[in-house]
């Protein structure tokens, strides 16, 4: 789990998701790999882009 906060104007982002050999203890568990890119305006309006593998 990590969070990065940057200011400025950006036109993209890049990340790596690992889905190789998820380990589960029993059938009630799940594995999730996810990345979010979030933009928040000065009046606290949020826009998000989310991608993942479940």
XYZ file of N, CA and C in Angstrom:
162
model
N 0.841 -1.169 0.000
C 0.000 0.000 0.000
C 0.886 1.231 0.000
N 0.613 2.143 -0.924
C 1.419 3.363 -0.999
C 0.552 4.515 -1.496
N 0.907 5.706 -1.082
C 0.231 6.924 -1.532
C 1.297 7.927 -1.935
N 1.091 8.582 -3.078
C 1.980 9.665 -3.513
C 1.111 10.881 -3.800
N 1.515 12.017 -3.306
C 0.783 13.262 -3.538
C 1.703 14.226 -4.264
N 1.255 14.703 -5.429
C 2.043 15.648 -6.212
C 1.141 16.807 -6.619
N 1.741 17.949 -6.852
C 0.991 19.097 -7.341
C 1.534 19.476 -8.703
N 0.720 20.118 -9.504
C 1.137 20.516 -10.839
C 0.180 19.962 -11.875
N 0.523 20.143 -13.126
C -0.292 19.671 -14.239
C 0.408 18.489 -14.896
N -0.269 17.340 -14.945
C 0.314 16.121 -15.503
C -0.603 15.545 -16.564
N -0.030 14.924 -17.578
C -0.809 14.364 -18.673
C -0.846 12.853 -18.696
N -0.437 12.185 -17.627
C -0.471 10.732 -17.615
C 0.155 10.154 -16.367
N 0.096 8.832 -16.284
C 0.680 8.115 -15.153
C 1.035 6.713 -15.616
N 1.893 6.055 -14.867
C 2.293 4.690 -15.199
C 2.473 3.907 -13.912
N 2.096 2.639 -13.932
C 2.266 1.777 -12.766
C 2.330 0.327 -13.198
N 2.711 -0.532 -12.297
C 2.808 -1.965 -12.564
C 1.939 -2.715 -11.566
N 1.085 -3.609 -12.067
C 0.263 -4.464 -11.223
C 0.804 -5.883 -11.301
N 0.966 -6.533 -10.177
C 1.446 -7.909 -10.149
C 0.279 -8.852 -9.880
N 0.049 -9.797 -10.784
C -1.021 -10.781 -10.601
C -0.463 -12.203 -10.645
N 0.822 -12.349 -10.437
C 1.475 -13.644 -10.528
C 1.298 -14.437 -9.243
N 0.678 -15.582 -9.324
C 0.514 -16.538 -8.229
C -0.060 -15.947 -6.937
N -1.277 -15.428 -6.978
C -1.860 -14.956 -5.719
C -2.063 -16.125 -4.758
N -1.810 -15.905 -3.481
C -1.923 -16.953 -2.469
C -3.152 -16.704 -1.605
N -4.023 -17.709 -1.525
C -5.222 -17.630 -0.701
C -5.208 -18.775 0.303
N -5.677 -18.510 1.514
C -5.732 -19.530 2.560
C -6.972 -20.414 2.421
N -8.131 -19.828 2.059
C -9.355 -20.619 1.892
C -10.284 -19.931 0.887
N -11.435 -20.541 0.623
C -12.357 -20.059 -0.413
C -13.038 -18.733 -0.072
N -12.978 -18.283 1.170
C -13.624 -17.022 1.539
C -12.728 -15.811 1.277
N -11.481 -16.023 0.866
C -10.546 -14.931 0.609
C -10.501 -14.579 -0.872
N -9.965 -13.403 -1.175
C -9.772 -12.973 -2.555
C -8.448 -12.229 -2.665
N -7.962 -12.100 -3.876
C -6.737 -11.354 -4.136
C -7.086 -10.188 -5.059
N -6.499 -9.016 -4.789
C -6.824 -7.817 -5.548
C -5.555 -7.021 -5.805
N -5.356 -6.613 -7.048
C -4.256 -5.723 -7.410
C -4.890 -4.522 -8.099
N -4.559 -3.304 -7.642
C -5.324 -2.137 -8.078
C -4.461 -0.881 -8.073
N -4.746 0.025 -9.015
C -4.102 1.342 -9.035
C -5.187 2.395 -9.270
N -5.079 3.502 -8.568
C -6.005 4.627 -8.713
C -5.217 5.877 -9.058
N -5.798 6.700 -9.931
C -5.293 8.050 -10.180
C -6.448 8.982 -9.845
N -6.225 9.898 -8.929
C -7.286 10.763 -8.431
C -6.921 12.222 -8.647
N -7.889 12.992 -9.134
C -7.711 14.432 -9.303
C -8.756 15.140 -8.451
N -8.320 16.133 -7.707
C -9.243 16.897 -6.860
C -9.090 18.378 -7.182
N -10.214 19.042 -7.433
C -10.196 20.468 -7.760
C -10.170 21.306 -6.484
N -9.993 22.605 -6.648
C -9.931 23.515 -5.501
C -11.238 23.526 -4.706
N -12.384 23.281 -5.381
C -13.661 23.244 -4.659
C -14.024 21.829 -4.200
N -13.026 20.940 -4.119
C -13.133 19.581 -3.581
C -13.961 18.626 -4.439
N -14.015 18.855 -5.753
C -14.637 17.920 -6.682
C -13.586 16.882 -7.066
N -13.923 15.598 -6.985
C -12.952 14.533 -7.269
C -13.304 13.789 -8.547
N -12.284 13.430 -9.303
C -12.408 12.565 -10.469
C -11.391 11.445 -10.290
N -11.774 10.196 -10.598
C -10.828 9.097 -10.420
C -10.816 8.187 -11.636
N -9.660 7.589 -11.852
C -9.456 6.557 -12.861
C -8.918 5.360 -12.096
N -9.584 4.213 -12.231
C -9.200 3.034 -11.472
C -9.036 1.850 -12.415
N -8.015 1.046 -12.171
C -7.787 -0.163 -12.953
C -7.312 -1.251 -12.007
N -7.676 -2.489 -12.292
C -7.236 -3.559 -11.404
C -7.557 -4.937 -11.937
N -7.177 -5.914 -11.145
C -7.380 -7.327 -11.442
C -7.859 -7.986 -10.166
N -8.966 -8.726 -10.273
C -9.494 -9.369 -9.075
C -9.682 -10.838 -9.331
